[in-house]
Coordinates of C-alpha atoms in Angstrom, one line a residue:
M220 CA 24.4 -25.6 18.6
A221 CA 22.3 -25.1 15.4
E222 CA 20.1 -22.6 17.1
N223 CA 23.0 -20.7 18.5
R224 CA 24.6 -20.5 15.0
W225 CA 21.3 -19.1 13.6
I226 CA 21.1 -16.5 16.3
S227 CA 24.7 -15.4 15.6
R228 CA 23.9 -15.1 11.9
R229 CA 20.9 -12.9 12.6
L230 CA 22.8 -10.6 15.0
V231 CA 25.7 -10.2 12.5
L232 CA 23.4 -9.3 9.7
K233 CA 21.6 -6.7 11.8
A234 CA 25.0 -5.2 12.9
V235 CA 26.3 -5.1 9.3
A236 CA 23.1 -3.4 8.1
G237 CA 23.2 -0.9 10.8
L238 CA 26.8 0.1 10.2
A239 CA 26.3 0.3 6.5
A240 CA 23.3 2.5 6.8
A241 CA 24.5 4.8 9.5
S242 CA 26.9 6.8 7.3
N243 CA 24.3 8.6 5.1
G244 CA 20.9 7.3 6.2
I245 CA 20.6 4.7 3.4
L246 CA 22.4 1.7 2.0
T247 CA 23.1 2.1 -1.7
A248 CA 22.1 -0.7 -4.1
Q249 CA 25.6 -1.0 -5.4
R250 CA 27.1 -1.4 -1.9
A251 CA 24.4 -3.9 -0.9
T252 CA 25.1 -6.0 -4.0
A253 CA 28.9 -6.0 -3.3
A254 CA 28.4 -6.8 0.4
A255 CA 26.1 -9.7 0.1
P256 CA 25.5 -10.8 -3.5
A257 CA 23.8 -14.1 -2.6
R258 CA 21.3 -12.9 0.0
F259 CA 17.6 -12.4 -0.6
P260 CA 17.3 -8.8 -1.7
Q261 CA 16.0 -6.2 0.8
P262 CA 15.1 -2.6 0.2
E263 CA 17.5 0.1 1.3
A264 CA 16.6 1.2 4.8
T265 CA 16.9 4.3 7.0
A266 CA 19.5 4.1 9.7
P267 CA 18.3 2.1 12.7
G268 CA 17.0 4.4 15.4
T269 CA 18.6 4.7 18.8
G270 CA 17.3 6.0 22.1
S271 CA 13.7 6.4 23.1
A272 CA 10.9 8.2 21.4
P273 CA 10.3 10.9 20.4
R274 CA 12.9 11.0 17.7
L275 CA 13.4 12.9 14.5
V276 CA 13.8 10.4 11.6
Q277 CA 15.0 12.1 8.4
Q278 CA 15.2 10.8 4.8
T279 CA 15.7 12.3 1.4
L280 CA 13.5 10.9 -1.4
D281 CA 15.1 11.9 -4.7
V282 CA 12.7 11.3 -7.7
R283 CA 14.0 11.3 -11.3
F284 CA 14.2 9.0 -14.3
T285 CA 16.8 6.3 -13.6
D286 CA 18.4 3.6 -15.7
I287 CA 18.0 0.6 -13.5
E288 CA 18.6 -3.1 -13.8
V289 CA 15.6 -5.2 -12.7
P290 CA 17.2 -8.7 -12.1
G291 CA 15.3 -11.3 -14.0
Y292 CA 13.8 -8.7 -16.4
G293 CA 16.5 -6.4 -17.7
Q294 CA 17.4 -2.7 -18.1
V295 CA 14.7 -0.1 -17.8
T296 CA 14.3 3.6 -17.6
T297 CA 11.7 4.6 -15.0
R298 CA 10.9 7.1 -12.2
T299 CA 12.3 5.9 -8.9
Y300 CA 12.9 6.9 -5.3
N301 CA 16.6 7.2 -4.8
G302 CA 17.4 5.1 -7.9
T303 CA 15.9 1.8 -6.6
I304 CA 12.7 -0.3 -6.8
P305 CA 11.2 -0.2 -4.2
G306 CA 12.3 3.0 -2.5
P307 CA 14.0 3.0 0.9
T308 CA 12.2 1.4 3.9
L309 CA 11.3 3.9 6.5
R310 CA 11.5 2.6 10.1
V311 CA 9.8 4.7 12.8
R312 CA 8.2 4.4 16.2
G313 CA 5.1 5.8 17.8
G314 CA 6.0 9.4 19.0
D315 CA 8.6 10.0 16.3
T316 CA 8.6 12.8 13.8
L317 CA 9.2 11.6 10.2
R318 CA 10.7 14.4 8.1
L319 CA 11.1 13.7 4.4
T320 CA 12.9 15.9 1.8
H321 CA 11.6 15.4 -1.7
I322 CA 13.7 16.3 -4.7
N323 CA 11.8 16.5 -8.0
G324 CA 14.4 15.8 -10.7
L325 CA 11.9 14.9 -13.4
P326 CA 11.5 16.9 -16.6
P327 CA 8.8 19.6 -17.0
N328 CA 5.2 18.6 -17.3
R329 CA 3.6 18.8 -20.7
P330 CA 0.8 21.4 -21.0
F331 CA -2.6 20.0 -20.1
H332 CA -6.0 21.5 -20.5
G333 CA -8.3 18.5 -20.5
D334 CA -10.6 16.6 -18.0
H335 CA -8.9 16.4 -14.6
N336 CA -10.3 12.8 -14.4
T337 CA -7.8 11.7 -17.1
P338 CA -4.1 11.1 -16.8
H339 CA -2.0 14.3 -16.6
R340 CA 0.9 16.0 -14.8
T341 CA 2.8 12.7 -14.8
N342 CA 6.1 14.4 -13.7
S343 CA 4.5 15.9 -10.6
F344 CA 3.9 13.8 -7.5
N345 CA 3.2 14.1 -3.7
L346 CA 3.3 11.5 -0.9
H347 CA 0.7 9.3 0.8
T348 CA 1.6 7.2 3.9
H349 CA -0.9 4.5 3.1
G350 CA -2.7 3.1 6.1
M351 CA -1.1 5.3 8.7
H352 CA -3.2 7.2 11.2
V353 CA -1.6 10.6 10.8
S354 CA -2.7 14.1 9.9
P355 CA -4.0 14.6 6.3
S356 CA -3.4 18.4 6.5
G357 CA -0.6 20.9 6.1
H358 CA 2.8 19.3 5.2
A359 CA 1.8 15.9 6.5
D360 CA -0.1 13.1 4.6
N361 CA -1.7 15.7 2.4
I362 CA -2.4 14.5 -1.1
Q363 CA -3.8 17.9 -2.1
R364 CA -0.2 19.1 -2.4
E365 CA 1.8 19.0 -5.6
F366 CA 5.5 18.5 -5.8
A367 CA 6.0 19.9 -9.3
P368 CA 9.2 19.7 -11.4
R369 CA 11.0 22.7 -12.8
T370 CA 9.2 24.5 -15.6
A371 CA 10.9 24.6 -19.1
A372 CA 11.9 28.2 -18.3
A373 CA 13.4 27.2 -15.0
V374 CA 15.4 24.5 -16.8
A375 CA 16.6 27.0 -19.4
Y376 CA 17.8 29.4 -16.7
G377 CA 19.6 26.6 -14.9
L378 CA 17.6 27.0 -11.7
P379 CA 18.0 24.2 -9.1
E380 CA 15.7 21.3 -8.9
P381 CA 12.8 22.0 -6.5
R382 CA 12.7 20.5 -3.0
Y383 CA 9.6 19.9 -0.8
T384 CA 9.3 18.8 2.8
T385 CA 6.9 16.4 4.4
T386 CA 6.7 16.4 8.2
I387 CA 4.6 13.7 9.9
H388 CA 4.1 13.5 13.6
I389 CA 3.3 9.9 14.5
P390 CA 1.0 9.4 17.5
A391 CA 2.6 7.8 20.5
D392 CA 0.0 5.1 20.4
H393 CA 0.2 4.4 16.7
P394 CA -0.2 0.7 16.0
A395 CA 3.0 -1.1 15.3
G396 CA 3.0 -2.8 11.9
T397 CA 3.7 -2.6 8.2
Y398 CA 2.5 0.3 6.0
W399 CA 3.7 1.8 2.7
Y400 CA 4.2 5.1 0.9
H401 CA 3.5 6.1 -2.7
P402 CA 2.7 9.1 -4.8
H403 CA -1.0 10.1 -4.9
L404 CA -1.4 13.1 -7.2
H405 CA -4.7 12.6 -9.0
G406 CA -4.0 11.9 -12.7
S407 CA -0.5 10.5 -12.3
T408 CA -0.8 7.9 -9.6
A409 CA -1.1 4.7 -11.7
E410 CA 1.7 5.5 -14.1
Q411 CA 4.1 6.4 -11.4
I412 CA 3.4 3.3 -9.2
V413 CA 3.7 0.8 -12.0
G414 CA 7.1 2.4 -12.7
G415 CA 8.2 1.4 -9.2
M416 CA 7.5 4.5 -7.1
A417 CA 6.6 2.8 -3.8
G418 CA 8.3 2.0 -0.5
V419 CA 7.6 0.4 2.8
I420 CA 7.1 2.0 6.2
I421 CA 7.6 0.0 9.4
V422 CA 6.3 1.3 12.7
E423 CA 8.1 -0.5 15.4
G424 CA 6.4 -1.3 18.7
D425 CA 5.0 -3.9 21.0
I426 CA 4.4 -6.8 18.6
D427 CA 8.2 -6.7 17.7
E428 CA 9.0 -7.5 21.4
V429 CA 7.0 -10.8 21.5
P430 CA 9.8 -13.2 22.1
E431 CA 8.9 -15.6 19.2
I432 CA 8.7 -12.7 16.8
E433 CA 11.8 -11.0 18.0
A434 CA 13.7 -14.2 17.4
A435 CA 12.6 -14.4 13.8
D436 CA 14.3 -12.7 10.9
D437 CA 12.3 -9.7 9.8
I438 CA 12.0 -9.7 6.1
V439 CA 10.3 -7.2 3.8
V440 CA 8.5 -8.8 0.8
C441 CA 7.4 -5.8 -1.3
I442 CA 5.6 -7.0 -4.4
N443 CA 5.7 -4.4 -7.1
E444 CA 3.5 -4.6 -10.2
L445 CA 5.5 -3.0 -13.0
K446 CA 4.5 -2.3 -16.6
F447 CA 7.4 -1.9 -19.0
E448 CA 7.4 -1.8 -22.8
D449 CA 10.7 -1.3 -24.8
G450 CA 12.5 -0.7 -21.5
E451 CA 10.2 2.1 -20.1
V452 CA 6.8 2.7 -18.7
P453 CA 4.5 3.6 -21.6
A454 CA 2.4 6.7 -21.2
F455 CA -1.1 6.1 -19.9
T456 CA -2.8 7.2 -23.0
S457 CA -5.9 5.1 -23.2
G458 CA -8.4 3.1 -21.2
G459 CA -6.9 -0.1 -22.6
W460 CA -3.5 0.7 -21.3
V461 CA -3.8 -1.6 -18.3
N462 CA -4.5 -4.8 -20.4
D463 CA -2.4 -3.8 -23.4
V464 CA 0.9 -3.8 -21.4
P465 CA 1.6 -7.1 -19.5
S466 CA 2.5 -6.8 -15.8
T467 CA 5.9 -7.8 -14.5
F468 CA 5.9 -8.7 -10.8
A469 CA 9.1 -8.1 -8.8
V470 CA 9.8 -8.8 -5.2
N471 CA 12.1 -6.1 -3.7
G472 CA 13.1 -5.1 -7.2
T473 CA 14.0 -8.6 -8.5
V474 CA 11.9 -11.0 -10.6
N475 CA 11.5 -14.3 -8.7
P476 CA 14.3 -13.9 -6.1
T477 CA 15.3 -16.9 -3.9
L478 CA 15.0 -16.9 -0.2
T479 CA 16.6 -19.6 2.0
L480 CA 14.7 -21.0 5.0
R481 CA 16.1 -23.7 7.3
P482 CA 13.9 -26.5 8.5
G483 CA 12.4 -25.5 11.8
E484 CA 13.3 -21.8 11.3
V485 CA 10.6 -19.2 11.6
Q486 CA 10.8 -16.0 9.6
R487 CA 8.5 -13.0 9.7
W488 CA 7.5 -11.8 6.2
R489 CA 6.0 -8.3 5.7
L490 CA 4.0 -8.9 2.6
V491 CA 3.2 -5.6 0.8
A492 CA 0.9 -5.6 -2.3
A493 CA 2.4 -2.5 -3.9
T494 CA 0.2 -3.3 -7.0
A495 CA -1.9 -0.9 -8.9
F496 CA -4.2 -3.3 -10.8
T497 CA -3.8 -6.9 -9.6
A498 CA -5.1 -8.5 -6.4
L499 CA -2.8 -11.2 -5.0
R500 CA -4.2 -14.5 -3.6
L501 CA -1.0 -15.9 -2.2
R502 CA 0.1 -19.4 -1.3
I503 CA 3.5 -21.1 -0.7
A504 CA 3.3 -24.0 -3.0
G505 CA 5.7 -27.0 -2.6
E506 CA 6.3 -30.1 -4.7
C507 CA 4.9 -32.4 -1.9
E508 CA 3.2 -29.9 0.5
D509 CA 2.4 -26.3 0.9
L510 CA 3.9 -24.1 3.7
T511 CA 1.4 -22.5 6.1
M512 CA 1.4 -18.8 6.6
H513 CA 0.6 -17.9 10.2
Q514 CA -0.9 -14.4 9.8
I515 CA -0.2 -12.0 12.7
A516 CA -1.4 -8.7 11.2
Q517 CA -3.6 -7.2 8.5
D518 CA -2.9 -3.7 7.1
G519 CA -0.6 -2.9 10.0
I520 CA -3.0 -3.9 12.8
S521 CA -1.9 -7.0 14.7
F522 CA -4.3 -9.9 15.6
A523 CA -5.0 -11.2 19.1
R524 CA -3.3 -14.5 18.0
P525 CA -1.7 -16.0 14.9
V526 CA -4.2 -17.4 12.4
A527 CA -2.9 -20.3 10.3
Q528 CA -3.7 -19.6 6.6
P529 CA -3.2 -21.8 3.6
Q530 CA -3.8 -18.7 1.5
V531 CA -3.5 -14.9 2.2
N532 CA -5.6 -12.6 0.0
L533 CA -4.2 -9.1 -0.6
A534 CA -6.1 -6.5 -2.6
M535 CA -4.1 -3.7 -4.2
G536 CA -2.5 -1.8 -1.3
N537 CA -3.1 -4.4 1.4
R538 CA -0.3 -5.7 3.7
A539 CA -0.1 -8.9 5.8
D540 CA 2.5 -9.9 8.3
V541 CA 3.0 -13.6 8.4
L542 CA 5.2 -16.1 10.2
V543 CA 6.5 -18.9 8.1
R544 CA 8.3 -22.0 9.5
G545 CA 10.5 -24.1 7.4
G546 CA 9.3 -27.7 6.9
R547 CA 10.4 -30.5 4.7
P548 CA 13.6 -29.6 2.7
G549 CA 12.9 -28.7 -0.9
R550 CA 11.9 -26.0 -3.3
Y551 CA 8.7 -23.9 -2.7
E552 CA 7.2 -21.0 -4.6
L553 CA 5.3 -18.0 -3.4
R554 CA 2.5 -17.9 -6.0
A555 CA -0.4 -15.6 -6.7
E556 CA -3.5 -17.1 -8.4
G557 CA -3.8 -15.9 -12.0
V558 CA -0.1 -14.8 -12.1
P559 CA 1.7 -17.3 -14.4
D560 CA 5.1 -17.1 -12.8
P561 CA 6.2 -17.5 -9.2
L562 CA 6.7 -14.3 -7.2
M563 CA 9.7 -15.7 -5.4
T564 CA 11.3 -19.1 -4.7
I565 CA 11.9 -20.5 -1.2
E566 CA 14.6 -23.0 -0.7
V567 CA 14.1 -25.0 2.6
A568 CA 17.6 -26.3 3.1
D569 CA 20.7 -26.4 5.4
E570 CA 20.9 -27.8 8.9
P571 CA 17.6 -27.9 10.8
V572 CA 17.0 -25.6 13.7
E573 CA 16.6 -27.9 16.7
P574 CA 14.3 -27.7 18.5
P575 CA 12.2 -25.9 15.9
M576 CA 11.5 -22.3 16.6
D577 CA 8.2 -21.6 18.4
L578 CA 5.2 -19.6 17.2
P579 CA 3.5 -17.2 19.7
D580 CA 0.2 -18.2 21.3
S581 CA -1.0 -14.6 21.7
L582 CA -0.2 -11.1 20.5
P583 CA -0.8 -7.6 21.7
P584 CA -3.9 -6.6 19.7
G585 CA -3.2 -3.6 17.5
R586 CA -6.5 -1.8 18.1
P587 CA -9.6 -2.5 20.3
F588 CA -12.7 -3.4 18.5
L589 CA -15.5 -0.9 17.9
D590 CA -19.1 -1.7 19.0
E591 CA -22.2 -1.0 17.0
R592 CA -23.9 0.0 20.3
D593 CA -21.7 3.0 20.5
I594 CA -23.2 4.5 17.4
V595 CA -25.2 7.5 18.6
N596 CA -25.8 9.4 15.4
P597 CA -29.1 8.3 13.8
D598 CA -27.7 9.3 10.4
A599 CA -24.5 7.2 10.9
D600 CA -25.1 4.8 8.0
R601 CA -23.3 5.5 4.8
E602 CA -23.5 3.6 1.5
V603 CA -21.1 3.6 -1.4
L604 CA -21.6 1.8 -4.7
L605 CA -18.6 1.4 -7.0
H606 CA -20.1 1.5 -10.5
V607 CA -18.9 1.7 -14.1
D608 CA -20.9 3.0 -17.0
P609 CA -19.1 1.8 -20.2
Q610 CA -18.7 3.6 -23.4
V611 CA -19.9 7.0 -22.1
F612 CA -17.3 9.4 -23.4
P613 CA -15.7 9.9 -26.8
G614 CA -12.0 9.5 -27.1
A615 CA -9.4 7.3 -25.4
F616 CA -11.1 7.0 -22.0
P617 CA -14.7 6.1 -22.7
N618 CA -15.8 4.5 -19.4
A619 CA -17.2 6.5 -16.5
Y620 CA -15.9 5.3 -13.1
R621 CA -18.3 6.4 -10.4
M622 CA -18.8 6.2 -6.6
L623 CA -22.5 6.4 -6.0
G624 CA -24.7 6.1 -2.9
S625 CA -24.6 8.5 0.0
N626 CA -23.5 12.0 -1.1
A627 CA -22.4 11.1 -4.6
T628 CA -20.9 14.0 -6.6
P629 CA -23.9 15.8 -8.2
P630 CA -24.6 15.4 -11.9
D631 CA -24.1 18.3 -14.3
D632 CA -27.7 17.7 -15.5
P633 CA -30.0 16.2 -12.8
D634 CA -32.8 15.7 -15.3
G635 CA -30.7 14.1 -18.0
D636 CA -29.4 10.6 -18.6
L637 CA -27.2 10.0 -15.5
T638 CA -25.4 7.0 -17.1
R639 CA -23.9 9.5 -19.6
D640 CA -23.4 12.5 -17.2
P641 CA -19.8 13.6 -17.1
A642 CA -19.8 14.6 -13.4
Y643 CA -22.2 12.3 -11.6
G644 CA -20.4 10.2 -9.0
R645 CA -16.9 11.2 -10.4
F646 CA -14.2 12.9 -8.4
D647 CA -14.6 16.7 -8.1
P648 CA -11.8 18.3 -6.0
D649 CA -14.0 21.2 -5.1
Y650 CA -16.9 19.0 -3.8
V651 CA -17.0 17.4 -0.3
N652 CA -18.8 14.1 -0.4
H653 CA -18.6 13.2 3.3
T654 CA -18.3 15.5 6.3
L655 CA -17.1 13.3 9.2
R656 CA -17.1 14.5 12.8
L657 CA -14.2 13.6 15.1
G658 CA -15.4 11.2 17.9
D659 CA -18.3 9.7 15.8
I660 CA -18.5 6.0 15.1
E661 CA -20.3 5.3 11.9
R662 CA -21.3 2.3 9.8
W663 CA -20.5 2.1 6.1
T664 CA -21.7 -0.5 3.5
V665 CA -19.6 -0.5 0.4
R666 CA -20.4 -2.7 -2.6
T667 CA -19.8 -3.2 -6.3
D668 CA -22.2 -4.1 -9.0
E669 CA -19.6 -5.5 -11.3
T670 CA -20.7 -8.9 -12.6
L671 CA -17.4 -10.4 -13.6
P672 CA -15.3 -11.8 -10.6
S673 CA -12.1 -10.6 -12.3
H674 CA -13.4 -7.0 -12.2
G675 CA -12.8 -5.7 -8.7
H676 CA -12.8 -2.4 -6.8
P677 CA -10.7 -2.4 -3.6
F678 CA -12.0 0.4 -1.3
H679 CA -9.5 2.6 0.6
L680 CA -10.2 5.2 3.2
H681 CA -7.4 7.6 4.2
T682 CA -6.5 8.6 7.8
N683 CA -8.7 6.2 9.8
Q684 CA -8.6 2.4 9.7
F685 CA -11.9 0.7 9.7
L686 CA -13.2 -2.5 11.3
V687 CA -14.8 -4.9 8.7
T688 CA -17.7 -6.6 10.5
H689 CA -19.6 -8.2 7.5
R690 CA -18.7 -9.6 4.1
N691 CA -21.5 -10.2 1.7
G692 CA -24.0 -9.8 4.6
E693 CA -22.2 -12.5 6.7
R694 CA -20.9 -11.4 10.1
L695 CA -17.2 -12.0 10.6
D696 CA -16.0 -13.5 13.9
P697 CA -13.8 -11.9 14.8
P698 CA -14.0 -8.7 12.8
V699 CA -10.8 -7.5 11.1
W700 CA -9.2 -4.1 10.9
H701 CA -8.4 -2.8 7.4
D702 CA -7.5 0.4 5.6
T703 CA -8.1 -1.2 2.2
V704 CA -10.6 -4.0 1.4
G705 CA -11.1 -5.9 -1.8
L706 CA -14.5 -6.1 -3.5
A707 CA -14.7 -8.7 -6.3
G708 CA -17.4 -8.6 -9.0
G709 CA -20.0 -11.3 -9.3
T710 CA -23.8 -11.9 -9.3
P711 CA -24.2 -10.1 -7.0
G712 CA -20.9 -8.2 -6.6
A713 CA -19.2 -8.3 -3.3
S714 CA -20.1 -6.0 -0.3
V715 CA -18.6 -5.2 3.0
T716 CA -19.9 -3.5 6.1
F717 CA -17.5 -1.8 8.5
L718 CA -17.4 0.5 11.5
V719 CA -15.1 3.4 11.7
R720 CA -14.3 6.0 14.4
Y721 CA -13.0 9.3 13.2
A722 CA -10.2 10.3 15.5
D723 CA -7.5 12.9 16.2
F724 CA -7.1 14.6 12.9
T725 CA -9.1 17.2 10.9
G726 CA -8.7 18.1 7.3
H727 CA -9.5 17.0 3.8
A728 CA -8.7 13.4 2.8
V729 CA -10.2 10.9 0.3
A730 CA -11.9 7.6 -0.1
H731 CA -11.4 5.8 -3.4
C732 CA -11.0 2.7 -5.5
H733 CA -7.4 1.4 -5.1
Q734 CA -7.4 -0.1 -8.6
L735 CA -5.4 3.0 -9.5
H736 CA -6.5 3.1 -13.1
H737 CA -10.0 3.7 -11.8
E738 CA -8.9 6.3 -9.2
D739 CA -7.1 8.4 -11.8
L740 CA -10.2 8.2 -14.0
G741 CA -12.5 9.6 -11.3
M742 CA -13.5 6.8 -8.8
M743 CA -12.7 8.9 -5.7
Q744 CA -14.5 11.1 -3.2
T745 CA -13.4 13.8 -0.8
V746 CA -14.0 13.4 2.9
H747 CA -13.6 16.3 5.4
Y748 CA -12.8 15.5 9.0
V749 CA -14.1 18.2 11.3
E750 CA -14.0 19.0 15.0
E751 CA -16.7 17.5 17.3

């Protein structure tokens, strides 16, 4: 009887969500609050799809300064998607076309004539579908585009707010899993993301049809790292901005919300580290015991079988899908090492599910592994060193954030002091650091020479996921697919080796540090995917 009651609750919740969303494509925050004030908060969502792929999934993303209440923190004014933190969850399937209309309702940009590797154009944005294997060109996942606001003259003349369109064709065989979207205009990324401009993308597919997973509540846990001062995001005006303004962590727009889990019930949590500066080493801590997280996917790519984890480590931008089963009744907390307050509270309570819900024994693997024996190019090894030269430049941003190694951006003065060179290893939008040929499998080794463990540089490659085979020289068994991988400092600093196959899409994309303060200040390279 208890299990039947649980199934009825889940079906009713899905039906209510579907009916509410169907009228205009999203469920407004006000209506969600009125309909279910006591439930664990969930982001707004696109209307559930019907029929078989290919489908056209449409959503408007309206960006403007919004006065918004962050429960547990208070009232803030910040840039948002559709007036909420996070933005709406986008649900798609392989073979779909995702068409987004972007409205820029932000004020005009201030004039800027400085170094492009410093913050600027903070009221322009674009869109990156982080982790997805889609085209980086044209009007797709193209971070070279700029969605600019009206100019001062356009505002004076009363011209309408500009609209832009993103159209993304999702491959039919795209791995099912959890991804996310955020702005990625160089110079404005960090300030916008710590204001709450981020949202989740869910690609539905084969893993969702595993009976034990299909039976579990599907719960988005989007962890935003926010920086507010006097009710707003302070302008990114110095290199010390990150440490000067304390971070506030919110889950689905609420500080420390409470989720209810019944003993024996299994829930699927889609953990999203929508953080700009802080890595999250997560555990579910209880008064008498911890709850185990059974990880089923990393960065959108499902495992061959669940892996029981006492702790899940997420670098900035990572995602992990986990199954959590309620155990002994009581209060538990999702905690991140180094973060003083719990991210969310879990109450294991109510009638037990009898018999307890099952966990799957096996899963449909998200991607087949690559093999080093398939490397045919003798020049297929690339190396990247994430390196900082402190106190190089005068002014508010003195540190030089560099990506060195294979094909580093050339210095202005090759015969001078490279530690003080303004160009060496820093992002140059007109310089291609890596030309990558479709069909090739290559091996990259990425490392940092930071000496402090707290100083890290997560590495992110756009367009193609990569298979991490070694950490700090030790082979992983099995290897793990990523699109972002954390590299902590130390003596020596961390290193990873991965294999990557460049597939399907040509065009310019980037590789960069996903500590977004570092990316805005130049720790990024251009990659160019070309035909075979």
